[in-house]
Short mmCIF file of C-alpha atoms in Angstrom, two decimals:
data_model
loop_
_atom_site.label_atom_id
_atom_site.label_comp_id
_atom_site.label_asym_id
_atom_site.label_seq_id
_atom_site.Cartn_x
_atom_site.Cartn_y
_atom_site.Cartn_z
CA UNK A 28 0.00 0.00 0.00
CA UNK A 29 2.31 2.75 -1.21
CA UNK A 30 0.40 5.66 0.36
CA UNK A 31 1.07 4.16 3.80
CA UNK A 32 4.64 3.10 3.07
CA UNK A 33 3.65 -0.49 3.82
CA UNK A 34 5.53 -3.28 2.05
CA UNK A 35 4.68 -6.20 4.30
CA UNK A 36 0.92 -6.86 4.54
CA UNK A 37 1.29 -9.15 7.56
CA UNK A 38 -1.03 -7.95 10.27
CA UNK A 39 -3.44 -6.26 7.85
CA UNK A 40 -6.86 -7.34 6.70
CA UNK A 41 -9.41 -6.43 4.08
CA UNK A 42 -13.00 -7.16 3.19
CA UNK A 43 -14.76 -7.22 -0.15
CA UNK A 44 -16.53 -3.95 0.52
CA UNK A 45 -16.09 -0.93 2.77
CA UNK A 46 -13.89 -1.37 5.81
CA UNK A 47 -15.45 0.84 8.46
CA UNK A 48 -16.42 1.09 12.08
CA UNK A 49 -19.63 2.40 13.61
CA UNK A 50 -20.03 4.64 16.63
CA UNK A 51 -18.85 1.79 18.88
CA UNK A 52 -15.28 2.57 17.77
CA UNK A 53 -14.43 3.52 21.33
CA UNK A 54 -11.08 1.82 21.65
CA UNK A 55 -8.34 0.15 19.71
CA UNK A 56 -9.02 -3.19 18.08
CA UNK A 57 -6.64 -5.69 19.61
CA UNK A 58 -6.49 -8.15 16.73
CA UNK A 59 -6.89 -7.91 12.99
CA UNK A 60 -7.30 -10.95 10.76
CA UNK A 61 -5.29 -11.40 7.57
CA UNK A 62 -7.75 -12.05 4.76
CA UNK A 63 -7.59 -12.02 0.96
CA UNK A 64 -5.04 -9.27 0.36
CA UNK A 65 -5.54 -9.62 -3.38
CA UNK A 66 -8.78 -7.68 -2.95
CA UNK A 67 -6.97 -4.60 -1.65
CA UNK A 68 -7.30 -1.62 -3.96
CA UNK A 69 -4.95 1.33 -4.17
CA UNK A 70 -7.81 3.67 -3.34
CA UNK A 71 -8.64 1.80 -0.14
CA UNK A 72 -5.42 2.73 1.66
CA UNK A 73 -7.10 5.13 4.04
CA UNK A 74 -9.45 2.43 5.30
CA UNK A 75 -6.78 -0.09 6.24
CA UNK A 76 -5.30 0.27 9.69
CA UNK A 77 -2.17 -1.13 11.28
CA UNK A 78 -2.50 -3.96 13.74
CA UNK A 79 -4.21 -2.73 16.90
CA UNK A 80 -5.25 0.67 15.53
CA UNK A 81 -8.45 2.47 14.57
CA UNK A 82 -7.81 5.59 12.57
CA UNK A 83 -8.41 8.58 14.82
CA UNK A 84 -6.90 11.42 12.83
CA UNK A 85 -6.80 12.90 9.36
CA UNK A 86 -3.51 14.20 7.98
CA UNK A 87 -2.00 15.46 4.74
CA UNK A 88 -0.70 11.97 3.94
CA UNK A 89 -4.32 10.75 3.70
CA UNK A 90 -5.19 13.18 0.92
CA UNK A 91 -5.19 12.04 -2.69
CA UNK A 92 -3.95 14.26 -5.51
CA UNK A 93 -6.82 16.30 -6.97
CA UNK A 94 -6.84 14.49 -10.33
CA UNK A 95 -6.65 11.04 -8.75
CA UNK A 96 -9.65 11.76 -6.53
CA UNK A 97 -11.60 13.27 -9.44
CA UNK A 98 -11.00 10.17 -11.56
CA UNK A 99 -12.68 7.89 -9.02
CA UNK A 100 -14.97 10.43 -7.35
CA UNK A 101 -18.20 8.56 -8.03
CA UNK A 102 -16.85 5.39 -6.44
CA UNK A 103 -15.52 7.27 -3.42
CA UNK A 104 -18.88 8.96 -2.90
CA UNK A 105 -20.77 5.70 -3.29
CA UNK A 106 -18.56 3.90 -0.78
CA UNK A 107 -18.63 6.61 1.88
CA UNK A 108 -22.35 7.25 1.40
CA UNK A 109 -22.94 3.60 2.27
CA UNK A 110 -20.88 4.06 5.43
CA UNK A 111 -22.74 7.25 6.37
CA UNK A 112 -26.07 5.48 5.95
CA UNK A 113 -25.24 3.12 8.82
CA UNK A 114 -24.17 6.07 10.99
CA UNK A 115 -27.43 8.01 10.67
CA UNK A 116 -29.71 8.09 13.73
CA UNK A 117 -33.05 9.90 13.99
CA UNK A 118 -34.16 11.24 17.37
CA UNK A 119 -37.85 12.03 17.15
CA UNK A 120 -39.31 13.33 13.88
CA UNK A 121 -37.13 16.40 13.39
CA UNK A 122 -33.59 15.73 14.69
CA UNK A 123 -31.02 13.63 12.84
CA UNK A 124 -27.50 12.69 13.86
CA UNK A 125 -24.70 11.71 11.50
CA UNK A 126 -21.89 10.14 13.51
CA UNK A 127 -18.60 11.08 11.93
CA UNK A 128 -15.43 9.07 11.37
CA UNK A 129 -12.10 9.35 9.61
CA UNK A 130 -13.83 8.00 6.51
CA UNK A 131 -16.63 10.57 6.45
CA UNK A 132 -14.25 13.46 7.07
CA UNK A 133 -11.88 12.10 4.42
CA UNK A 134 -14.71 12.42 1.90
CA UNK A 135 -15.70 15.86 3.18
CA UNK A 136 -12.20 17.23 2.76
CA UNK A 137 -11.83 15.75 -0.71
CA UNK A 138 -15.21 17.09 -1.79
CA UNK A 139 -14.30 20.59 -0.66
CA UNK A 140 -10.96 20.40 -2.45
CA UNK A 141 -12.67 19.10 -5.59
CA UNK A 142 -15.54 21.61 -5.66
CA UNK A 143 -13.39 24.60 -4.78
CA UNK A 144 -10.54 23.41 -7.03
CA UNK A 145 -7.97 23.77 -4.28
CA UNK A 146 -4.46 22.66 -5.27
CA UNK A 147 -2.17 24.74 -3.06
CA UNK A 148 -0.63 23.26 0.07
CA UNK A 149 -1.97 26.06 2.28
CA UNK A 150 -5.51 25.52 1.01
CA UNK A 151 -5.32 21.76 1.49
CA UNK A 152 -3.97 22.22 5.00
CA UNK A 153 -6.77 24.66 5.84
CA UNK A 154 -9.44 22.14 4.81
CA UNK A 155 -7.82 19.40 6.86
CA UNK A 156 -7.63 21.67 9.89
CA UNK A 157 -11.29 22.60 9.47
CA UNK A 158 -12.59 19.01 9.44
CA UNK A 159 -10.00 16.96 11.33
CA UNK A 160 -11.50 17.97 14.73
CA UNK A 161 -14.65 16.06 13.78
CA UNK A 162 -12.79 12.73 13.70
CA UNK A 163 -13.45 10.83 16.95
CA UNK A 164 -10.31 10.10 18.95
CA UNK A 165 -11.22 6.63 20.22
CA UNK A 166 -12.75 7.73 23.54
CA UNK A 167 -15.64 9.74 22.19
CA UNK A 168 -18.32 10.01 19.50
CA UNK A 169 -18.58 13.08 17.30
CA UNK A 170 -21.59 13.93 15.19
CA UNK A 171 -23.28 16.46 13.00
CA UNK A 172 -26.74 17.23 14.40
CA UNK A 173 -29.45 18.53 12.09
CA UNK A 174 -32.80 20.03 13.12
CA UNK A 175 -35.08 19.62 10.12
CA UNK A 176 -38.53 21.18 9.91
CA UNK A 177 -39.67 21.19 6.25
CA UNK A 178 -42.13 24.05 6.67
CA UNK A 179 -40.24 27.38 6.96
CA UNK A 180 -42.79 28.96 9.30
CA UNK A 181 -42.76 25.97 11.63
CA UNK A 182 -38.96 25.89 11.46
CA UNK A 183 -38.67 29.52 12.51
CA UNK A 184 -41.09 28.99 15.41
CA UNK A 185 -39.48 25.78 16.66
CA UNK A 186 -35.89 26.99 16.43
CA UNK A 187 -36.92 29.83 18.71
CA UNK A 188 -38.46 27.34 21.16
CA UNK A 189 -35.47 25.00 21.02
CA UNK A 190 -32.73 27.33 22.25
CA UNK A 191 -30.22 25.18 24.14
CA UNK A 192 -31.44 21.90 22.64
CA UNK A 193 -27.93 20.92 21.53
CA UNK A 194 -26.82 20.85 25.19
CA UNK A 195 -29.71 18.56 26.15
CA UNK A 196 -28.81 15.75 23.77
CA UNK A 197 -27.53 12.65 25.56
CA UNK A 198 -26.27 9.13 25.13
CA UNK A 199 -27.44 6.68 27.78
CA UNK A 200 -25.66 3.35 28.01
CA UNK A 201 -27.51 0.64 29.90
CA UNK A 202 -26.53 0.74 33.58
CA UNK A 203 -24.60 4.01 33.32
CA UNK A 204 -25.27 7.72 33.76
CA UNK A 205 -26.26 9.81 30.79
CA UNK A 206 -23.47 11.45 28.83
CA UNK A 207 -24.54 14.88 27.58
CA UNK A 208 -23.31 16.47 24.39
CA UNK A 209 -20.56 19.06 24.31
CA UNK A 210 -21.76 21.26 21.47
CA UNK A 211 -20.32 23.75 19.00
CA UNK A 212 -16.82 24.07 20.38
CA UNK A 213 -15.65 26.00 17.36
CA UNK A 214 -18.27 28.78 17.60
CA UNK A 215 -21.64 29.58 19.15
CA UNK A 216 -24.41 28.67 16.72
CA UNK A 217 -27.35 30.15 18.58
CA UNK A 218 -28.39 33.58 19.80
CA UNK A 219 -31.05 35.03 22.07
CA UNK A 220 -33.70 34.59 19.39
CA UNK A 221 -33.14 31.05 18.10
CA UNK A 222 -30.87 28.05 17.91
CA UNK A 223 -29.21 26.90 14.71
CA UNK A 224 -30.50 24.08 12.52
CA UNK A 225 -26.95 22.60 12.44
CA UNK A 226 -24.76 21.71 15.41
CA UNK A 227 -21.53 19.78 15.89
CA UNK A 228 -21.48 17.70 19.06
CA UNK A 229 -19.12 15.48 21.00
CA UNK A 230 -19.92 12.78 23.58
CA UNK A 231 -17.07 11.91 25.96
CA UNK A 232 -17.35 8.47 27.59
CA UNK A 233 -15.81 7.26 30.86
CA UNK A 234 -13.83 4.04 30.66
CA UNK A 235 -16.58 1.95 32.29
CA UNK A 236 -19.14 3.22 29.81
CA UNK A 237 -16.85 2.42 26.88
CA UNK A 238 -16.39 -1.10 28.17
CA UNK A 239 -20.14 -1.56 28.56
CA UNK A 240 -20.74 -0.56 24.94
CA UNK A 241 -18.08 -2.98 23.77
CA UNK A 242 -19.69 -5.72 25.88
CA UNK A 243 -23.03 -5.24 24.12
CA UNK A 244 -25.02 -2.98 26.46
CA UNK A 245 -28.01 -1.25 24.90
CA UNK A 246 -27.50 2.41 24.03
CA UNK A 247 -30.05 5.21 23.75
CA UNK A 248 -29.63 8.55 22.02
CA UNK A 249 -32.04 11.15 23.27
CA UNK A 250 -33.03 14.66 24.19
CA UNK A 251 -34.55 15.97 27.42
CA UNK A 252 -35.17 19.54 26.28
CA UNK A 253 -38.57 20.75 27.55
CA UNK A 254 -39.88 21.29 24.02
CA UNK A 255 -38.36 18.21 22.40
CA UNK A 256 -38.46 15.14 24.69
CA UNK A 257 -37.43 12.14 22.60
CA UNK A 258 -35.13 9.17 22.58
CA UNK A 259 -34.29 6.16 20.43
CA UNK A 260 -32.33 2.98 20.98
CA UNK A 261 -29.35 2.86 18.66
CA UNK A 262 -29.54 -0.16 16.39
CA UNK A 263 -26.90 -2.88 16.69
CA UNK A 264 -25.85 -2.34 13.08
CA UNK A 265 -25.04 1.28 13.89
CA UNK A 266 -23.10 0.33 16.99
CA UNK A 267 -21.15 -2.41 15.18
#
């Protein structure tokens, strides 16, 4: 895998399809299984991790040349869209979470570089710095939170009623205390009149909670805001 400087594939694995991890990617994987390495593609380098590692950062070495990405853009978008589909969780009828990963942010950076036609090192670095903080570090979950009311009049009214809602989102692991979201660390996305329809949130988990998730405990994602009480159990496929 030339992009990683790897010559010996011992200790690596691949699958015939996307290699990805759901929100349960709370810690390092301790063992990887060597499978059919003939199925490895040159464009899959960013999805293959060294023995014992889950990718928890995005760096310049992960970025493809502009022309190389453009050549296979449709395939990249198809693959990452499939990953994002498993990471989508609806809380009530109007709030949706997209749990981010190194894969989803890899696509986001490449799409921005492609659309904006950014070739210079400074521009590439700026995009990485903008999106790299959304990659979970192994002890937390990070997500994009969308508040979606189709009717513009209802949306205006409800965003005014839902001030502070981003701070009332929680993850509740069976047998453990709720973990509330840390929201919008880059900038404040609400004012005295309304909250934003887009928030970026982080859930930090204590060690015992991480271990419970890995052991198969049920997990709820919810909100206890006065004007939006809702919760949902996260599906096993999403936690996988």
